[in-house]
Structures are given as structure tokens and as C-alpha cells.
PDB file of C-alpha atoms in Angstrom:
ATOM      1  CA  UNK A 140      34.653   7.059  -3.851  1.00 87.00           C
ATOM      2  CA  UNK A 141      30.879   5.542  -3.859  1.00 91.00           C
ATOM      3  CA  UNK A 142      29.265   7.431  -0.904  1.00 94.00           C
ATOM      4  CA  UNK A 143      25.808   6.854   0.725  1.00 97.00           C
ATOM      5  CA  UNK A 144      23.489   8.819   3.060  1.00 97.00           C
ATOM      6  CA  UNK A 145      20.371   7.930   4.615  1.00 98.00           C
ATOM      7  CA  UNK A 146      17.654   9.417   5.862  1.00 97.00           C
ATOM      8  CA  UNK A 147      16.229  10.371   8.866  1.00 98.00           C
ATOM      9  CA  UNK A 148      18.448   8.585  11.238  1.00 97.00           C
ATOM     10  CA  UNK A 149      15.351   7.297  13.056  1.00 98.00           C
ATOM     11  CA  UNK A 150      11.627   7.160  12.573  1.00 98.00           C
ATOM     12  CA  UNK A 151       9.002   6.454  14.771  1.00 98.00           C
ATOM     13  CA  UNK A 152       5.610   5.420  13.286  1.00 98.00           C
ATOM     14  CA  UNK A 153       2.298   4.839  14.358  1.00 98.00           C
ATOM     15  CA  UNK A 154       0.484   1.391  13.426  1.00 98.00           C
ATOM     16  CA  UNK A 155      -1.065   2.243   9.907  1.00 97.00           C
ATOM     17  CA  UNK A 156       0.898   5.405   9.395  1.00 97.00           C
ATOM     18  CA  UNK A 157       2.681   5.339   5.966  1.00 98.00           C
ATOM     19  CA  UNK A 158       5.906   6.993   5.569  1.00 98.00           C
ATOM     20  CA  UNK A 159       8.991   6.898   3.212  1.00 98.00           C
ATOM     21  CA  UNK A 160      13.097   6.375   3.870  1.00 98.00           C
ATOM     22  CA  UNK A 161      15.250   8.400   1.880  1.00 98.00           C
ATOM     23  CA  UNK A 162      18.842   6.694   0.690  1.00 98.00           C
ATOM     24  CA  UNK A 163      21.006   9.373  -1.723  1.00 98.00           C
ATOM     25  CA  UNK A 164      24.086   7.928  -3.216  1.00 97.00           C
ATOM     26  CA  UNK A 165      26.727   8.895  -5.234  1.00 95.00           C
ATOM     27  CA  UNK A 166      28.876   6.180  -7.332  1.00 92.00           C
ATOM     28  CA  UNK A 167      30.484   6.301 -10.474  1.00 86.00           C
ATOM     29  CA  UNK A 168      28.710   3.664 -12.917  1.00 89.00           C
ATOM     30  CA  UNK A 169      25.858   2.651 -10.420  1.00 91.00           C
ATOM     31  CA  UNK A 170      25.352  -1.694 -11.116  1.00 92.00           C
ATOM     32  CA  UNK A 171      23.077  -1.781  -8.459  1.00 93.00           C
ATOM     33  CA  UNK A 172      21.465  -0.168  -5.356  1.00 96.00           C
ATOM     34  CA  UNK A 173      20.211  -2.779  -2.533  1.00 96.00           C
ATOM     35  CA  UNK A 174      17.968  -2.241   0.314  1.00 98.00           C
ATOM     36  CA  UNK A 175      18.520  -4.840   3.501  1.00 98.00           C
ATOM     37  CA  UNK A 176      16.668  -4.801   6.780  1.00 98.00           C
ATOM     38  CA  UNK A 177      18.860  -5.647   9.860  1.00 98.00           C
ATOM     39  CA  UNK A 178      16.885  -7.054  13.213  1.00 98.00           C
ATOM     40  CA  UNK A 179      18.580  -5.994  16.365  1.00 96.00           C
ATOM     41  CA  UNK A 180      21.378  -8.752  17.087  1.00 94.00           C
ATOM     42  CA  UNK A 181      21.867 -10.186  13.769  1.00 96.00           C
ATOM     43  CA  UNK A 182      23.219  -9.720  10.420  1.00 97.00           C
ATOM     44  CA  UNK A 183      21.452  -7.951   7.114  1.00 98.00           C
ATOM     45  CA  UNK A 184      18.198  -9.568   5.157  1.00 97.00           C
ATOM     46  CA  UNK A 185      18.031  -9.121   1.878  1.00 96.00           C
ATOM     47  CA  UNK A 186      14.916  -7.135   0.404  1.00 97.00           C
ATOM     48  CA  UNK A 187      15.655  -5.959  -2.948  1.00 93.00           C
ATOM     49  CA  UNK A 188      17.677  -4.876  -5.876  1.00 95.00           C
ATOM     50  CA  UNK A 189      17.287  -2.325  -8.164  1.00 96.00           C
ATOM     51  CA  UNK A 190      19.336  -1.860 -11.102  1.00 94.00           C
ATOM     52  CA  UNK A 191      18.439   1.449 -13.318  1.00 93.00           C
ATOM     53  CA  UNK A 192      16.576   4.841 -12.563  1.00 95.00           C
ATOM     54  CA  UNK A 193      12.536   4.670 -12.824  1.00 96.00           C
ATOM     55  CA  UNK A 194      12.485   0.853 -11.414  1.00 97.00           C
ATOM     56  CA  UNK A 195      10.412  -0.329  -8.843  1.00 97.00           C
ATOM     57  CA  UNK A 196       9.884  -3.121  -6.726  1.00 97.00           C
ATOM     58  CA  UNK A 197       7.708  -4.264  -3.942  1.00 97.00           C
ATOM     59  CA  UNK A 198       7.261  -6.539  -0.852  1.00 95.00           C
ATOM     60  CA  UNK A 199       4.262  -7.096   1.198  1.00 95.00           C
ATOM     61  CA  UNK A 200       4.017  -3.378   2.825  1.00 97.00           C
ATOM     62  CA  UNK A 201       7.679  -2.261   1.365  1.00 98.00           C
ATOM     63  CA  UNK A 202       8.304  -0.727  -1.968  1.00 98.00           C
ATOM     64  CA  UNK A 203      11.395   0.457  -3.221  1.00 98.00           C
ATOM     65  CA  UNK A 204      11.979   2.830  -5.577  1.00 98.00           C
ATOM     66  CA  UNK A 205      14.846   4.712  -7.394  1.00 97.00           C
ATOM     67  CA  UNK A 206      15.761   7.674  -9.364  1.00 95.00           C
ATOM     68  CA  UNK A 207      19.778   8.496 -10.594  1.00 93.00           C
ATOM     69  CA  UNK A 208      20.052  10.088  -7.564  1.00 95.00           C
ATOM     70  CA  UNK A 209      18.514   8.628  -4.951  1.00 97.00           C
ATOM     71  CA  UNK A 210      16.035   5.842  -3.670  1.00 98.00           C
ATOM     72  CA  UNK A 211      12.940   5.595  -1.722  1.00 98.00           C
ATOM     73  CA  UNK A 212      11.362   2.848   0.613  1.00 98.00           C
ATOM     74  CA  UNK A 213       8.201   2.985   1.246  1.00 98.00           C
ATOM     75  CA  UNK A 214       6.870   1.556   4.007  1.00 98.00           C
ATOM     76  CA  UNK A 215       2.910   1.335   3.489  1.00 98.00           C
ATOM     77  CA  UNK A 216       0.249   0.983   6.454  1.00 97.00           C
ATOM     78  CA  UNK A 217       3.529  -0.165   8.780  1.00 97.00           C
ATOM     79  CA  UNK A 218       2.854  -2.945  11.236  1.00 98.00           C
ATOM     80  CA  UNK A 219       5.031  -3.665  14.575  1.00 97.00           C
ATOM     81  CA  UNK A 220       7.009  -6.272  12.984  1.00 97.00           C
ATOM     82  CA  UNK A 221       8.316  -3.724  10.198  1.00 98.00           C
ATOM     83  CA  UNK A 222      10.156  -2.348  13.429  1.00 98.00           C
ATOM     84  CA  UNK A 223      14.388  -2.191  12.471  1.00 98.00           C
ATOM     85  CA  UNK A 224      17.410  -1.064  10.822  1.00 98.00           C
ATOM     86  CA  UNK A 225      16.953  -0.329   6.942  1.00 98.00           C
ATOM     87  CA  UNK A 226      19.903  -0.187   4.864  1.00 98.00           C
ATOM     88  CA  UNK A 227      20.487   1.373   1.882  1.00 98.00           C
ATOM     89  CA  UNK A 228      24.134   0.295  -0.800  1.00 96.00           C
ATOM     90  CA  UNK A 229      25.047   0.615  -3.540  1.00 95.00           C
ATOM     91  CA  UNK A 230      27.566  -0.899  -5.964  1.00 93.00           C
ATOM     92  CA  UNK A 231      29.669   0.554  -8.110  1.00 90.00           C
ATOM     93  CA  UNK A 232      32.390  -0.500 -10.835  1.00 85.00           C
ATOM     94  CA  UNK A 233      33.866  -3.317  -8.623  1.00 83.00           C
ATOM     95  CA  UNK A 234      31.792  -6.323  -8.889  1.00 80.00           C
ATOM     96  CA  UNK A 235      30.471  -7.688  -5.263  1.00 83.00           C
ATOM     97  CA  UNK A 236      31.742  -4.219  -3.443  1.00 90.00           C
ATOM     98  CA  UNK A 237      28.960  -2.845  -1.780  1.00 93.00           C
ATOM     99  CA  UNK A 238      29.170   0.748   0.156  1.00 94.00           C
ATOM    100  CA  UNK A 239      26.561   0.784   2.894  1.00 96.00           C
ATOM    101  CA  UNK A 240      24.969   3.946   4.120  1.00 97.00           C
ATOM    102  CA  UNK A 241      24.617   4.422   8.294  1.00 97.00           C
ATOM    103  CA  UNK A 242      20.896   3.089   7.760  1.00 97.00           C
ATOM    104  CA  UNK A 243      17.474   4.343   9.224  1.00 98.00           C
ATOM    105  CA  UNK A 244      16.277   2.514  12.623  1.00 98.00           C
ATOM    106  CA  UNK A 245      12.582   2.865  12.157  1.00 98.00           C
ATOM    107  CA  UNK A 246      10.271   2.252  15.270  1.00 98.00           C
ATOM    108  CA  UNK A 247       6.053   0.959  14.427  1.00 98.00           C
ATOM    109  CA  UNK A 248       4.360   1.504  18.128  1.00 97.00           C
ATOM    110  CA  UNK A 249       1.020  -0.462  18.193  1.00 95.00           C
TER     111      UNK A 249
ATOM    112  CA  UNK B  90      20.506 -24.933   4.307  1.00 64.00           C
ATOM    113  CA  UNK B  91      22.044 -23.558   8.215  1.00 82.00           C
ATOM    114  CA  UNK B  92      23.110 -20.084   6.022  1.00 95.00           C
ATOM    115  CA  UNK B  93      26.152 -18.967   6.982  1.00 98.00           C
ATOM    116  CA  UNK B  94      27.945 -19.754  10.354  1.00 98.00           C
ATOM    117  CA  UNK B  95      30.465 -17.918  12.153  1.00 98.00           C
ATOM    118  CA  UNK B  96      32.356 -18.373  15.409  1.00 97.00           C
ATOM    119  CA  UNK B  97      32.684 -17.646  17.899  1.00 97.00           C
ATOM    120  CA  UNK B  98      29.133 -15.289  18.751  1.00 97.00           C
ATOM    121  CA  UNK B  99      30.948 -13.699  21.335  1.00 98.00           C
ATOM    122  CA  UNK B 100      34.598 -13.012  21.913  1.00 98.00           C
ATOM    123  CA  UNK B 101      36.059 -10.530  24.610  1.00 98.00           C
ATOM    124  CA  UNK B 102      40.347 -10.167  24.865  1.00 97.00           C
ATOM    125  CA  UNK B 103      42.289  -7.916  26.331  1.00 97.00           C
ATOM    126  CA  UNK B 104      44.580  -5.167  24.226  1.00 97.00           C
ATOM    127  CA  UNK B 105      47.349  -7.508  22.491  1.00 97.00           C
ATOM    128  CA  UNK B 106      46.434 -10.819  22.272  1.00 98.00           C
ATOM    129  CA  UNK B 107      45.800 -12.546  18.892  1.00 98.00           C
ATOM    130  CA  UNK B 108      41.675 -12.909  17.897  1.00 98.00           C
ATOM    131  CA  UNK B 109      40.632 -15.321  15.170  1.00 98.00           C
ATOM    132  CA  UNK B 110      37.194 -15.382  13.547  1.00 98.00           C
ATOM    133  CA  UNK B 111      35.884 -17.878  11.614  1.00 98.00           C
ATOM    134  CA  UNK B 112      32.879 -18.520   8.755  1.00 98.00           C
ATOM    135  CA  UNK B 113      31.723 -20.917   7.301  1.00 98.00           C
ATOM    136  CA  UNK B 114      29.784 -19.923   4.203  1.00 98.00           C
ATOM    137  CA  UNK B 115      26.854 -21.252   2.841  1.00 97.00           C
ATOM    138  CA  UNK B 116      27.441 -24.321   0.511  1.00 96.00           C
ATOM    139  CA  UNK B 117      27.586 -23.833  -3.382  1.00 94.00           C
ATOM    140  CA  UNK B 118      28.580 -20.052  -3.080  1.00 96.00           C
ATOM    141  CA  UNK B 119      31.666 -19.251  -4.715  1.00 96.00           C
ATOM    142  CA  UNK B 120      32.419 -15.212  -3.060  1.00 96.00           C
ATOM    143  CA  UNK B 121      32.802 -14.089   0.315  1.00 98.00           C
ATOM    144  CA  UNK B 122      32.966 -11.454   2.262  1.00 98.00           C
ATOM    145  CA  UNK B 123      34.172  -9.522   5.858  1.00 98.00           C
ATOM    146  CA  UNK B 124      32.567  -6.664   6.907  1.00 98.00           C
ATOM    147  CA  UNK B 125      33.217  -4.491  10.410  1.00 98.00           C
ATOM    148  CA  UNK B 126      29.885  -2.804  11.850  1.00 98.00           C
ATOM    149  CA  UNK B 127      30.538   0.239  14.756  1.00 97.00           C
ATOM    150  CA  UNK B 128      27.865   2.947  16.056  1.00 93.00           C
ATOM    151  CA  UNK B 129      30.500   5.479  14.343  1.00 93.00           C
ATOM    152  CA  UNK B 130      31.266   3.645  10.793  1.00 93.00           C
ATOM    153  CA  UNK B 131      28.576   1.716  10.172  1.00 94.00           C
ATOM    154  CA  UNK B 132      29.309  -1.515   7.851  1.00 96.00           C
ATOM    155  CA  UNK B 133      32.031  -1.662   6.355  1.00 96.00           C
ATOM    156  CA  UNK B 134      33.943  -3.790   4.087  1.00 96.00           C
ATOM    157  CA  UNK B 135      37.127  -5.248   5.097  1.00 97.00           C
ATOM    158  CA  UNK B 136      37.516  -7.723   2.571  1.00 97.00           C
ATOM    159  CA  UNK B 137      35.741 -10.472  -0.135  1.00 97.00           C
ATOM    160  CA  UNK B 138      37.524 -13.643  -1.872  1.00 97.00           C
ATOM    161  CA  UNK B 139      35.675 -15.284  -4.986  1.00 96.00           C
ATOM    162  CA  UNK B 140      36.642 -18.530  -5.507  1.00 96.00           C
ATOM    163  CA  UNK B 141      38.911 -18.369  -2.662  1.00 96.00           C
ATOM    164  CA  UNK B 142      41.300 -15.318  -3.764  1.00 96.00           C
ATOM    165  CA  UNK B 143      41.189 -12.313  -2.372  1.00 96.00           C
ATOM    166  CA  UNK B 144      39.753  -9.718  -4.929  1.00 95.00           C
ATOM    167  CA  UNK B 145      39.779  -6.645  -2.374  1.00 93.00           C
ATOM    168  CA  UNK B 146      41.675  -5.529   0.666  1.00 94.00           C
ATOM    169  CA  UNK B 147      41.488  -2.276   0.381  1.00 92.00           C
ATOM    170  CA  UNK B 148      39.252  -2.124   3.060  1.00 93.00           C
ATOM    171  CA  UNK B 149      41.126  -3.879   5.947  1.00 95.00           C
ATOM    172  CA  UNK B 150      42.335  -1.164   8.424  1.00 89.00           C
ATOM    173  CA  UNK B 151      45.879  -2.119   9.381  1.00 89.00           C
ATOM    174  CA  UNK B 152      48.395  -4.720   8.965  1.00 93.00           C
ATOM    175  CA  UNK B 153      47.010  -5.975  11.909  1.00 96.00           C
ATOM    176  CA  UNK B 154      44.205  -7.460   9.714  1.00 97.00           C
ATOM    177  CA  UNK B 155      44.871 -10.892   7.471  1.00 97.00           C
ATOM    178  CA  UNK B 156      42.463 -12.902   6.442  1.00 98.00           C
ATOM    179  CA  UNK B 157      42.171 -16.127   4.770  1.00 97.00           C
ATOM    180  CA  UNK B 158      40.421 -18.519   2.596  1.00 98.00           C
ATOM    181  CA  UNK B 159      42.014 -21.922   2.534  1.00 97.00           C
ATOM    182  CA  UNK B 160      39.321 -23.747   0.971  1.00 95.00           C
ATOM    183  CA  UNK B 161      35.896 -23.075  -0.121  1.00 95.00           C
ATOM    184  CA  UNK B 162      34.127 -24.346   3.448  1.00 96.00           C
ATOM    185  CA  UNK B 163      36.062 -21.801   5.167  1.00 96.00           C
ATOM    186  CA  UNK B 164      37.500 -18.643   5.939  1.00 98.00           C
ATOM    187  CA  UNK B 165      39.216 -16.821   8.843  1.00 98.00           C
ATOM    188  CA  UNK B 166      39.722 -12.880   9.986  1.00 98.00           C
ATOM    189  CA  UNK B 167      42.629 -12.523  11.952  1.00 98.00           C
ATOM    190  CA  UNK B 168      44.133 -10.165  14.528  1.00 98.00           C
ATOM    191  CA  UNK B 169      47.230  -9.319  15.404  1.00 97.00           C
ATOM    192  CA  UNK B 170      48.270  -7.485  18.061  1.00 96.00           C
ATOM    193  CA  UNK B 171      44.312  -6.356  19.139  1.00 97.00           C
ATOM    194  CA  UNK B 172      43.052  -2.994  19.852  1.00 97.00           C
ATOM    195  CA  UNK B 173      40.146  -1.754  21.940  1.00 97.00           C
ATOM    196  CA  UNK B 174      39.404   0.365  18.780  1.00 96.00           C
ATOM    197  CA  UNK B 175      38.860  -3.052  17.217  1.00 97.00           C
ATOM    198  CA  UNK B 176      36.068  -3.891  19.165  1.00 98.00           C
ATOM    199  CA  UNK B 177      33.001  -4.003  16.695  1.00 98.00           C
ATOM    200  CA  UNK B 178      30.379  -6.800  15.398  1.00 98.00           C
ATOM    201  CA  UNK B 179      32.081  -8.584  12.890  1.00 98.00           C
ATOM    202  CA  UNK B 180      30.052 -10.097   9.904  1.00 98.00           C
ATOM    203  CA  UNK B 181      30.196 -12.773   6.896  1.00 98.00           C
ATOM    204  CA  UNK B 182      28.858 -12.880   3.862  1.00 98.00           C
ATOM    205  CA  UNK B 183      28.634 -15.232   1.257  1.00 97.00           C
ATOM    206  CA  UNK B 184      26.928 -14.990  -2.351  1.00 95.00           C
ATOM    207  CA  UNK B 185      26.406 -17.219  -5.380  1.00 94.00           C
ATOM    208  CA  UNK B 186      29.121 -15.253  -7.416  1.00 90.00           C
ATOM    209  CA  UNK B 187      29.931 -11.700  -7.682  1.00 88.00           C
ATOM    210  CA  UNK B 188      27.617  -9.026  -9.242  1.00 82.00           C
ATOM    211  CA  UNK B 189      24.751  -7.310  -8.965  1.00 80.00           C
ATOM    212  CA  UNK B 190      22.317 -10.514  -9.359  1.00 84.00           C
ATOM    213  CA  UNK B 191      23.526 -12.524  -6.758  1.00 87.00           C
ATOM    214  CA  UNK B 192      22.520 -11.669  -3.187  1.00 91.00           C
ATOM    215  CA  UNK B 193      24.673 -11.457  -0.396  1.00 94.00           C
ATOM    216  CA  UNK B 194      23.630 -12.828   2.768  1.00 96.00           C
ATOM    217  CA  UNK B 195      24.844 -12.428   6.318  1.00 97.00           C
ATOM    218  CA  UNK B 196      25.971 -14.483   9.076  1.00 98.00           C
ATOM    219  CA  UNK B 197      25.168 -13.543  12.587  1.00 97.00           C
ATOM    220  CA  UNK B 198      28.080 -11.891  13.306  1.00 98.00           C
ATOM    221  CA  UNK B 199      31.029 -12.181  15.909  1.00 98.00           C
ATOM    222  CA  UNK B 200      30.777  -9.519  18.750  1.00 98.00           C
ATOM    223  CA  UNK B 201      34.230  -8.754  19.385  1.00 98.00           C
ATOM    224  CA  UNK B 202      35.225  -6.382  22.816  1.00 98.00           C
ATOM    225  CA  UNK B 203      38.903  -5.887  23.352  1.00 98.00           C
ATOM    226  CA  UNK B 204      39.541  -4.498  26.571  1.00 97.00           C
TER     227      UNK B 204
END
């Protein structure tokens, strides 16, 4: 069974202060790992997909990375908009079967 | 394009009555998909249809559950009898296809509360 963790739970940053999520998985033939961002009150956004260990990719301040064990966002000189829920899935052998992990809520105080 | 659309936003019932959400996903996109969200659970998958079959139930809880695709405009999450344990924020999904390069993305959800 694909599993995913995230971590922390919550983060609070400063305005400007750089920090990084963690997401670990653990799936059996990983297709693809996906990062959304979820704003209080409405569904998942898209941000990215990585497919194989050593890729990155990157989006205004965020930049996603992953390894065969795990994946990074980094969030880079955070602003107060960056403020929600960051999830991390992954999928597996079953095509369009994503397992999410619980997420991070991060918090950027002005 | 108005993404996808579900209704209704909100619905509140009481323990045993019959609940019916509905999405409409986004035009052109051939897969789609329920998910349940809960403070304890997190998102979860219920089920997805591509090309209007169901490909995966695995995740729907109980018989309870059925859903539906009738056409490709339209889909429904049904159930029967309700629970308070049901209550969550339900969401749907639609992508272009199934896969890893084709991007799901998310209604607004349906906040169900079964009292």
C-alpha cells in the first residue's frame, strides 16, 4: 500500500525566512510524486510534478525537489500570500490513483 | 473555462436520509474523480471513472457509497442511509486522461454535516 508522510504538521515563518517541507513516501513503482497547495475553503492547486529521483522544478519562490525516498519544497524568501496547506502524493502502479499525505499548513506573518 | 462545479456547497441532513452530490467536470476531460477530506484522514480517494467507467472503488467506505457517471457532463456521489461519521468536505476532480502527465484539478468541494 503507497503510504505518505509529511512534515512538520505546521510551520510558521517569518516574511523573508526560507525554509523547506519534507514529504517521505513509500510506493511500489513510483510514476509520479505531485505537490498541490490547498487555500482554506477550497479544493487543491496544482504546482508540480516530478517523475524520477534527482529532478527538480521551480515556481516563483517554490521549488520542488525529489530523491527515491522522499521530496522537498522549498519555499524561498516566503511572502504572506505563500500562507496554506501543502500537499504532498504520490502515484503508484494504478494510473490516475493518487495517495495524499495529511499535508503541512504553513503560516508567513508579515 | 468555469473548472469544475459541484453542488450543492453546503449540505447539512440528519442521520438516515439519502444525500446526493453532484459535479460537473471540466469540458474535454475524459477521468474523474471523488475524494473525502476529514481533520483525521485527510484526502482520500473514494472513487475515479475514465471515460465514464468506474476504474476504482476500492476506496468507497461502505455500501452506503454509489456513485455514478451517466454521461461525460456529469457525475453523482450518493448516500444511502447517512452517517454523522460521513460528515466531511467532499471533492471532484477531473483530468485530461489518466497518468502521471495529466493534472488533476479540484472542484470546490461539497461540505457535507450529517447530524
Amino acid at each position: 500500500e503507497d503510504q505518505v508522510t509529511q512534515s512538520p504538521e505546521a510551520l510558521r515563518l517569518q516574511e523573508g525566512e526560507s525554509s523547506s517541507l519534507n514529504c517521505s513516501y513509500t510506493v511500489s513503482g513510483l510514476r509520479g510524486l505531485f505537490w498541490y497547495r490547498q487555500d482554506p475553503g477550497k479544493g487543491p492547486e496544482f504546482l508540480f510534478t516530478l517523475y524520477s529521483a534527482g529532478e527538480e522544478k521551480e515556481k516563483e519562490r517554490l521549488k520542488a525537489t525529489l530523491t527515491k525516498k522522499e521530496s522537498f519544497l522549498h519555499i524561498t524568501a516566503p511572502k504572506p500570500e505563500d500562507s496554506a496547506t501543502y500537499l504532498c502524493a504520490v502515484q503508484g502502479t494504478s494510473y490516475g490513483k493518487l495517495t495524499f499525505g495529511q499535508g503541512t499548513i504553513l503560516t508567513v506573518h508579515p | 473555462d468555469a473548472g469544475v462545479i459541484q453542488s450543492p456547497r453546503h449540505e447539512v441532513t440528519e442521520m438516515g436520509q439519502e444525500v446526493t452530490l453532484r459535479c460537473k467536470p471540466i469540458s474535454g476531460h475524459n477521468s474523474l474523480f471523488w475524494y473525502r477530506q476529514t481533520m483525521m484522514r485527510g484526502l482520500e480517494l473514494l472513487i475515479y471513472f475514465n471515460n465514464n467507467v468506474p476504474i476504482d472503488d476500492s476506496g468507497m467506505p461502505e455500501d452506503r457509497f454509489s456513485a455514478k457517471m451517466p454521461n461525460a457532463s456529469f457525475s453523482t456521489l450518493k448516500i444511502q442511509p447517512s452517517e454523522p461519521r460521513d460528515s466531511a468536505v467532499y471533492f471532484c476532480a477531473s483530468s485530461e486522461d489518466l497518468g502521471t502527465r495529466y493534472e488533476q484539478y479540484f472542484g470546490p468541494g461539497t461540505r457535507l454535516t450529517v447530524t
